[in-house]
Coordinates of C-alpha atoms and ligand atoms in Angstrom, one line a residue:
M1 CA -25.9 22.5 11.1
R2 CA -23.6 24.6 13.2
K3 CA -24.3 24.6 16.9
H4 CA -22.7 27.9 17.7
L5 CA -24.0 31.2 16.5
Y6 CA -22.8 34.8 17.0
Q7 CA -25.2 37.0 19.0
D8 CA -26.6 38.4 15.7
G9 CA -27.5 34.9 14.6
R10 CA -24.7 34.5 12.1
P11 CA -23.0 31.1 12.3
A12 CA -19.7 31.4 14.1
H13 CA -16.4 31.1 12.3
P14 CA -14.8 27.7 12.9
A15 CA -12.0 29.3 15.0
D16 CA -14.7 30.6 17.3
Q17 CA -16.5 27.3 17.7
P18 CA -16.3 25.8 21.2
D19 CA -16.0 22.4 19.7
N20 CA -15.7 22.3 16.0
D21 CA -14.9 18.6 15.5
D22 CA -18.3 17.6 14.3
M23 CA -19.5 20.8 12.8
D24 CA -17.3 22.1 10.0
F25 CA -16.7 19.1 7.9
R26 CA -18.8 16.5 6.0
R27 CA -20.2 13.8 8.2
C28 CA -18.4 11.1 6.1
I29 CA -15.1 12.6 7.2
K30 CA -16.0 12.4 10.8
N31 CA -17.2 8.9 10.3
L32 CA -14.0 7.6 8.5
S33 CA -12.9 4.4 10.1
D34 CA -9.7 4.4 12.1
N35 CA -6.5 4.1 10.2
P36 CA -4.0 2.4 12.6
G37 CA -1.3 2.5 9.9
A38 CA -1.3 6.3 9.7
E39 CA -1.7 6.5 13.5
I40 CA 1.4 4.4 14.1
I41 CA 3.5 6.4 11.6
R42 CA 2.5 9.6 13.5
Y43 CA 3.4 7.9 16.8
G44 CA 6.8 6.7 15.5
R45 CA 7.8 10.0 14.0
R46 CA 8.0 11.5 17.5
K47 CA 11.1 9.4 18.1
K48 CA 14.4 10.7 16.7
D49 CA 16.2 7.4 16.3
I50 CA 13.3 5.5 14.7
L51 CA 14.0 3.0 12.0
S52 CA 11.0 2.8 9.7
L53 CA 10.2 -0.2 7.5
G54 CA 6.5 0.6 8.0
Q55 CA 5.9 2.5 4.8
G56 CA 5.5 1.1 1.3
E57 CA 8.6 2.3 -0.5
G58 CA 12.1 1.2 -1.1
D59 CA 15.1 3.3 -0.1
A60 CA 16.6 3.5 -3.6
P61 CA 16.4 6.9 -5.2
T62 CA 14.8 7.3 -8.6
P63 CA 17.3 6.2 -11.3
D64 CA 19.3 9.0 -13.1
F65 CA 17.9 8.2 -16.5
I66 CA 14.4 8.9 -15.3
C67 CA 15.4 12.1 -13.5
R68 CA 17.2 13.3 -16.6
G69 CA 14.0 12.9 -18.7
A70 CA 12.2 15.3 -16.3
E71 CA 15.2 17.6 -16.0
Q72 CA 15.4 18.0 -19.7
A73 CA 11.7 18.7 -19.9
M74 CA 12.1 21.4 -17.3
A75 CA 15.0 22.9 -19.1
T76 CA 13.0 23.1 -22.3
G77 CA 10.1 24.8 -20.8
K78 CA 7.7 21.9 -20.2
T79 CA 6.7 23.5 -16.9
L80 CA 3.2 24.7 -17.7
Y81 CA -0.3 23.1 -17.7
G82 CA -0.7 20.0 -19.8
P83 CA -3.6 17.9 -21.0
V84 CA -5.9 16.8 -18.1
L85 CA -5.5 13.1 -18.9
G86 CA -1.8 13.3 -19.6
H87 CA 0.4 14.1 -22.6
D88 CA -0.3 12.1 -25.7
D89 CA 3.3 10.9 -25.7
L90 CA 2.9 9.4 -22.2
R91 CA -0.4 7.8 -23.0
Q92 CA 1.1 6.3 -26.1
E93 CA 4.1 5.0 -24.2
I94 CA 1.8 3.3 -21.6
S95 CA 0.0 1.7 -24.5
N96 CA 3.4 0.5 -25.9
Y97 CA 4.3 -0.8 -22.5
Y98 CA 1.1 -2.9 -22.3
A99 CA 1.9 -4.3 -25.8
R100 CA 5.4 -5.2 -24.9
I101 CA 5.1 -6.5 -21.4
Y102 CA 1.4 -7.7 -21.2
K103 CA 0.9 -8.5 -24.9
L104 CA -2.3 -6.5 -24.8
A105 CA -3.4 -3.9 -27.4
L106 CA -4.8 -0.9 -25.5
P107 CA -5.6 2.2 -27.5
T108 CA -4.7 5.5 -25.9
N109 CA -8.3 6.5 -25.4
R110 CA -8.5 3.8 -22.7
I111 CA -5.4 5.1 -20.9
F112 CA -5.7 8.1 -18.5
A113 CA -2.5 9.4 -17.0
T114 CA -3.1 10.6 -13.4
S115 CA -1.2 12.4 -10.7
S116 CA -0.6 9.1 -8.8
G117 CA -2.2 5.7 -8.3
T118 CA -4.1 7.2 -5.4
T119 CA -5.6 9.8 -7.8
A120 CA -6.4 7.0 -10.3
M121 CA -8.3 5.3 -7.5
H122 CA -10.2 8.4 -6.5
L123 CA -11.1 9.2 -10.2
A124 CA -12.5 5.7 -10.7
L125 CA -14.5 5.6 -7.5
T126 CA -15.8 9.2 -8.1
A127 CA -17.0 8.1 -11.5
L128 CA -18.9 5.1 -10.1
L129 CA -20.2 5.5 -6.6
E130 CA -23.4 7.0 -5.4
E131 CA -24.0 7.6 -1.7
G132 CA -24.9 4.3 0.0
D133 CA -23.6 2.1 -2.8
E134 CA -21.9 -1.2 -1.7
V135 CA -18.3 -2.1 -2.5
V136 CA -17.2 -5.7 -1.9
A137 CA -13.5 -5.7 -1.2
V138 CA -11.1 -8.6 -0.9
T139 CA -9.0 -8.0 2.3
P140 CA -6.5 -7.5 3.8
I141 CA -6.1 -4.6 1.4
W142 CA -4.2 -1.3 1.3
K143 CA -6.3 0.9 3.6
N144 CA -6.5 3.9 1.3
L145 CA -8.8 1.9 -1.0
L146 CA -11.3 1.4 1.8
G147 CA -10.9 5.0 3.0
A148 CA -11.6 6.3 -0.5
V149 CA -14.8 4.3 -0.5
E150 CA -15.9 5.9 2.8
L151 CA -15.1 9.3 1.4
M152 CA -17.6 8.6 -1.4
Q153 CA -20.2 7.9 1.3
A154 CA -20.4 4.4 0.1
Q155 CA -20.0 1.2 2.2
F156 CA -17.5 -1.5 1.9
K157 CA -18.0 -5.1 2.8
E158 CA -14.9 -7.2 3.4
V159 CA -14.3 -10.7 2.0
P160 CA -11.3 -12.0 3.9
L161 CA -8.7 -14.1 2.1
R162 CA -8.0 -17.4 3.9
S163 CA -4.6 -18.0 5.3
E164 CA -3.0 -21.4 6.0
N165 CA 0.6 -21.6 7.0
G166 CA 1.1 -18.2 5.6
I167 CA -0.4 -19.0 2.2
W168 CA -3.3 -16.7 1.2
T169 CA -6.2 -18.0 -0.9
L170 CA -9.4 -16.5 -2.1
D171 CA -12.7 -18.3 -1.6
L172 CA -14.5 -17.4 -4.9
E173 CA -17.8 -18.6 -3.7
A174 CA -17.6 -16.4 -0.6
L175 CA -16.8 -13.5 -2.9
F176 CA -19.7 -14.1 -5.1
D177 CA -22.1 -14.8 -2.2
A178 CA -21.1 -11.4 -0.7
C179 CA -22.4 -9.6 -3.7
T180 CA -26.0 -8.3 -3.5
K181 CA -28.2 -6.3 -5.8
N182 CA -26.7 -3.2 -4.2
T183 CA -23.1 -4.1 -5.1
R184 CA -21.6 -1.6 -7.4
I185 CA -18.0 -2.5 -7.3
L186 CA -15.7 -5.5 -6.7
L187 CA -12.5 -4.0 -5.3
I188 CA -9.4 -6.2 -5.7
N189 CA -5.7 -5.5 -5.2
S190 CA -3.6 -8.3 -6.7
P191 CA -0.6 -8.6 -6.2
S192 CA -1.7 -7.6 -2.8
N193 CA -0.4 -5.1 -0.4
P194 CA 0.1 -6.3 2.4
T195 CA -0.2 -10.1 1.9
G196 CA 1.7 -10.6 -1.4
W197 CA -1.2 -12.8 -2.6
V198 CA -1.4 -13.0 -6.4
M199 CA -4.7 -13.9 -8.0
T200 CA -4.5 -16.6 -10.5
S201 CA -5.5 -16.1 -14.1
A202 CA -8.4 -18.6 -13.7
E203 CA -9.7 -16.7 -10.6
I204 CA -9.5 -13.4 -12.5
K205 CA -11.4 -14.9 -15.4
A206 CA -14.1 -16.3 -13.0
V207 CA -14.5 -12.9 -11.3
M208 CA -14.6 -11.0 -14.6
D209 CA -17.3 -13.4 -15.9
F210 CA -19.3 -13.1 -12.7
A211 CA -19.0 -9.3 -12.7
R212 CA -20.0 -9.1 -16.4
A213 CA -23.1 -11.2 -15.8
R214 CA -24.1 -9.1 -12.8
N215 CA -23.3 -5.7 -14.3
I216 CA -20.9 -5.1 -11.4
W217 CA -17.8 -2.9 -12.0
V218 CA -14.4 -4.4 -11.1
V219 CA -11.8 -1.9 -9.8
S220 CA -8.5 -3.7 -9.9
D221 CA -5.4 -2.1 -8.2
E222 CA -2.4 -3.6 -10.1
V223 CA 0.2 -1.3 -8.8
Y224 CA 2.4 -4.2 -7.8
G225 CA 1.9 -6.0 -11.1
R226 CA 5.6 -6.1 -12.0
I227 CA 6.8 -7.0 -8.5
V228 CA 6.5 -10.7 -8.8
Y229 CA 9.2 -13.3 -8.1
D230 CA 8.1 -15.8 -10.7
G231 CA 7.6 -14.5 -14.2
Q232 CA 7.7 -11.1 -15.8
R233 CA 4.3 -9.8 -14.5
A234 CA 1.3 -10.9 -12.6
P235 CA -2.0 -11.9 -14.3
S236 CA -4.1 -8.8 -15.0
F237 CA -7.9 -8.3 -15.2
L238 CA -7.1 -6.8 -18.6
D239 CA -6.1 -10.3 -19.8
H240 CA -9.8 -11.4 -19.5
A241 CA -11.7 -8.2 -20.2
T242 CA -13.3 -7.0 -23.4
A243 CA -12.8 -3.3 -24.3
D244 CA -16.2 -2.5 -23.1
D245 CA -16.3 -4.4 -19.8
R246 CA -17.0 -2.5 -16.6
L247 CA -13.4 -2.5 -15.5
F248 CA -11.0 0.1 -14.2
V249 CA -7.4 -0.9 -13.6
I250 CA -5.3 1.4 -11.3
N251 CA -1.5 1.6 -11.8
S252 CA 1.4 3.7 -10.7
F253 CA 5.0 4.6 -11.4
S254 CA 5.7 4.7 -7.6
K255 CA 6.8 1.1 -6.8
S256 CA 8.5 -0.4 -9.9
W257 CA 10.5 2.6 -10.9
A258 CA 11.2 4.1 -7.4
M259 CA 9.1 7.1 -8.1
T260 CA 6.9 7.4 -5.0
G261 CA 7.6 11.2 -4.7
W262 CA 6.8 11.9 -8.3
R263 CA 3.0 11.4 -7.8
L264 CA 2.3 9.8 -11.2
G265 CA 0.1 6.9 -12.1
W266 CA -2.5 5.8 -14.6
L267 CA -6.0 4.4 -15.0
V268 CA -7.2 2.0 -17.7
G269 CA -10.9 1.9 -18.4
P270 CA -13.3 1.5 -21.3
A271 CA -13.1 4.3 -23.9
R272 CA -16.6 5.4 -23.0
A273 CA -15.2 6.4 -19.6
E274 CA -12.7 8.9 -21.1
K275 CA -15.0 11.9 -20.9
A276 CA -16.2 11.2 -17.3
I277 CA -12.6 10.7 -16.1
R278 CA -11.5 13.8 -17.9
D279 CA -14.3 15.9 -16.4
I280 CA -13.6 14.6 -12.8
A281 CA -9.8 15.1 -13.2
L282 CA -10.4 18.6 -14.6
Y283 CA -12.3 19.7 -11.5
D284 CA -10.2 17.7 -9.1
N285 CA -6.6 18.2 -10.0
M286 CA -6.2 19.5 -13.7
G287 CA -3.9 16.6 -14.6
P288 CA -0.5 15.1 -13.8
P289 CA 2.6 17.3 -13.4
T290 CA 3.9 18.1 -16.8
F291 CA 7.7 17.7 -16.6
A292 CA 7.3 14.5 -14.4
Q293 CA 5.6 12.8 -17.3
Y294 CA 8.8 13.0 -19.4
G295 CA 10.6 11.1 -16.6
A296 CA 7.8 8.5 -16.7
I297 CA 8.3 8.1 -20.4
E298 CA 11.9 7.3 -19.9
A299 CA 11.0 4.9 -17.1
L300 CA 8.7 2.9 -19.4
R301 CA 11.2 3.0 -22.3
H302 CA 14.3 2.1 -20.5
G303 CA 13.3 0.8 -17.0
E304 CA 13.4 -3.0 -17.5
D305 CA 17.0 -3.4 -16.3
F306 CA 16.3 -1.3 -13.2
I307 CA 13.2 -3.4 -12.4
S308 CA 15.2 -6.7 -12.7
A309 CA 18.0 -5.4 -10.5
Q310 CA 15.5 -4.3 -7.8
L311 CA 13.7 -7.6 -7.9
D312 CA 17.1 -9.4 -7.5
L313 CA 17.8 -7.3 -4.4
W314 CA 14.4 -7.8 -2.9
R315 CA 14.4 -11.5 -3.6
G316 CA 17.8 -11.7 -1.7
N317 CA 16.4 -9.7 1.1
M318 CA 13.3 -11.9 1.3
D319 CA 15.4 -15.0 1.6
Y320 CA 17.7 -13.4 4.1
M321 CA 14.6 -12.4 6.2
A322 CA 13.2 -15.9 5.9
T323 CA 16.5 -17.4 7.3
R324 CA 16.7 -14.9 10.1
L325 CA 13.0 -15.3 11.1
A326 CA 13.2 -19.1 10.8
A327 CA 15.4 -19.1 13.9
Q328 CA 12.6 -17.3 15.9
D329 CA 10.1 -19.9 17.1
R330 CA 7.5 -17.3 17.8
V331 CA 7.4 -16.0 14.2
I332 CA 5.5 -17.6 11.4
F333 CA 6.8 -16.1 8.2
T334 CA 6.2 -17.3 4.7
P335 CA 8.0 -15.5 1.9
P336 CA 5.4 -13.8 -0.4
E337 CA 5.0 -14.5 -4.1
S338 CA 5.1 -10.8 -4.9
T339 CA 5.5 -7.2 -3.5
F340 CA 8.2 -6.2 -1.0
Y341 CA 6.3 -6.8 2.2
G342 CA 6.8 -9.5 4.8
F343 CA 3.4 -10.0 6.4
F344 CA 3.7 -12.3 9.4
K345 CA 2.4 -13.2 12.8
I346 CA 4.2 -13.4 16.1
D347 CA 2.8 -16.0 18.4
G348 CA 1.3 -14.5 21.5
E349 CA 1.0 -11.0 20.0
E350 CA -2.6 -10.9 19.1
D351 CA -3.0 -7.1 19.4
C352 CA -0.9 -5.9 16.5
L353 CA -1.4 -2.2 17.2
A354 CA -0.2 -2.6 20.8
F355 CA 2.7 -4.6 19.5
A356 CA 3.6 -2.0 16.9
R357 CA 3.5 0.6 19.6
R358 CA 5.8 -1.5 21.8
L359 CA 8.3 -1.9 19.0
I360 CA 8.5 1.9 18.7
D361 CA 8.8 2.4 22.5
D362 CA 11.2 -0.4 23.2
V363 CA 13.5 -0.8 20.1
S364 CA 12.6 2.3 18.0
L365 CA 11.4 0.2 15.1
L366 CA 8.4 1.2 13.0
L367 CA 6.4 -1.5 11.3
A368 CA 2.8 -1.4 10.1
P369 CA 0.1 -3.2 12.1
G370 CA -1.9 -5.7 10.2
C371 CA -5.2 -4.3 11.4
A372 CA -4.4 -1.3 9.2
F373 CA -5.5 -3.5 6.2
G374 CA -9.0 -4.4 7.3
R375 CA -10.3 -6.9 9.8
A376 CA -8.6 -9.9 8.1
G377 CA -5.2 -8.4 8.9
Q378 CA -5.7 -8.4 12.7
G379 CA -2.8 -10.0 14.5
Y380 CA -0.3 -9.5 11.6
I381 CA 2.6 -7.1 11.2
R382 CA 4.0 -5.8 7.9
L383 CA 7.7 -5.1 7.2
C384 CA 8.8 -3.5 4.0
F385 CA 12.0 -5.3 2.9
A386 CA 12.8 -3.0 -0.1
V387 CA 15.7 -1.6 1.7
S388 CA 19.5 -2.0 1.9
R389 CA 20.7 -5.2 3.6
D390 CA 22.2 -3.2 6.4
R391 CA 18.9 -1.6 7.3
L392 CA 17.0 -4.8 7.0
S393 CA 19.5 -6.5 9.2
D394 CA 19.3 -3.7 11.8
A395 CA 15.4 -3.9 11.7
L396 CA 15.4 -7.7 12.2
G397 CA 17.9 -7.3 15.0
R398 CA 15.6 -4.9 16.7
L399 CA 12.6 -7.1 16.1
E400 CA 14.5 -10.1 17.6
R401 CA 15.4 -8.1 20.7
A402 CA 11.7 -7.2 21.1
I403 CA 10.4 -10.7 21.0
T404 CA 13.1 -12.7 22.9
Ligands
PLP501 C1 -2.0 -1.2 -3.5 C2 -1.5 0.2 -3.6 N1 -2.1 1.0 -4.6 C3 -1.7 2.2 -4.7 C4 -0.7 2.8 -3.9 C5 -0.3 4.2 -4.1 O1 0.3 4.5 -5.3 P1 0.8 6.0 -5.6 O2 2.0 6.3 -4.8 O3 0.9 6.1 -7.0 O4 -0.3 6.9 -5.1 C6 -0.1 2.0 -2.9 C7 0.9 2.6 -2.1 O5 1.3 2.0 -1.1 C8 -0.5 0.7 -2.8 O6 0.0 -0.1 -1.9

């Protein structure tokens, strides 16, 4: 209900509202919880000489062979609308990729190409959540997943991972106990941004069995599934699900193939979800960008060498970071099993948002505050090490100056 009316009783245009903050937009937008990660990025951008390792992307450009796929598509007129759930060729290529890398047979009617992992997440949540539904999320977790739940006017409940000496573990009993009759979704991101925690195959099976018995959906964000330092890929919920299980898996081209700006991802679900996801995508975004999908096909077909080279670089950076930070007695850093994030504590810096602000003010370094990933991340700081050695060294130097 608008508070301000024109004299003739018509509601005033937003521009004429004395205070339009709480009048023009849905209540759930006004009620979105704080996003300290986005806040700190806005704060840091004001500084000209800022060095940012606060966002979740590497500094390598998309490889040429991927770009050429998209360029050729553009040159041959693939610049118009395409199918809402992606071109058949891309859906087939994703299916081939699961067969080759995951040893899983997924028919294309279970694979929905989307305009980013973020879009895949929104499509899945829009398909499932009614207002007031409960989502149980394992945290710390990428904040957008929680924000998306809030946008759906649903509620999330956090189940924090445990951390001992920098090793993160899941208390399965605590997870199961957190589920009530109102729980609609179990929301899990493994490998995890920001902790690098990787759920074991046995844990995945236990959760899938539990969810199946309780008719709860699992929404599993597996965007970092290939960024693991032991083995070819992380365990997936798809390993333990039947074709009809209540499971959506979110994935993306962003991280493994250096394609964050392409805005391409995919969702895997049961075949019976195809129509619902198509309907939502139709009204929401009309499908992924056409020519970009031809770059994505090249990424899947020829991207393995690039992924290995990136992993070698990141592994080296992680070891380098561990050596540098080991010399700092206030820092407790354990190299992660996966992803390209260092998520660590600095003794005496309990207020991570204030600390992140101070890093910007004092040494022009932008890192993400742990509280941006749910309550369980409070007191931590996240550094993305998917950058050149020079930039990493520069960032660590600035951090060292700030804490000594
Ligand atoms: C866990 C997780 N899922 C999804 C995404 C977003 O992927 P996309 O760039 O495809 O939207 C991110 C980005 O940081 C992420 O960390």
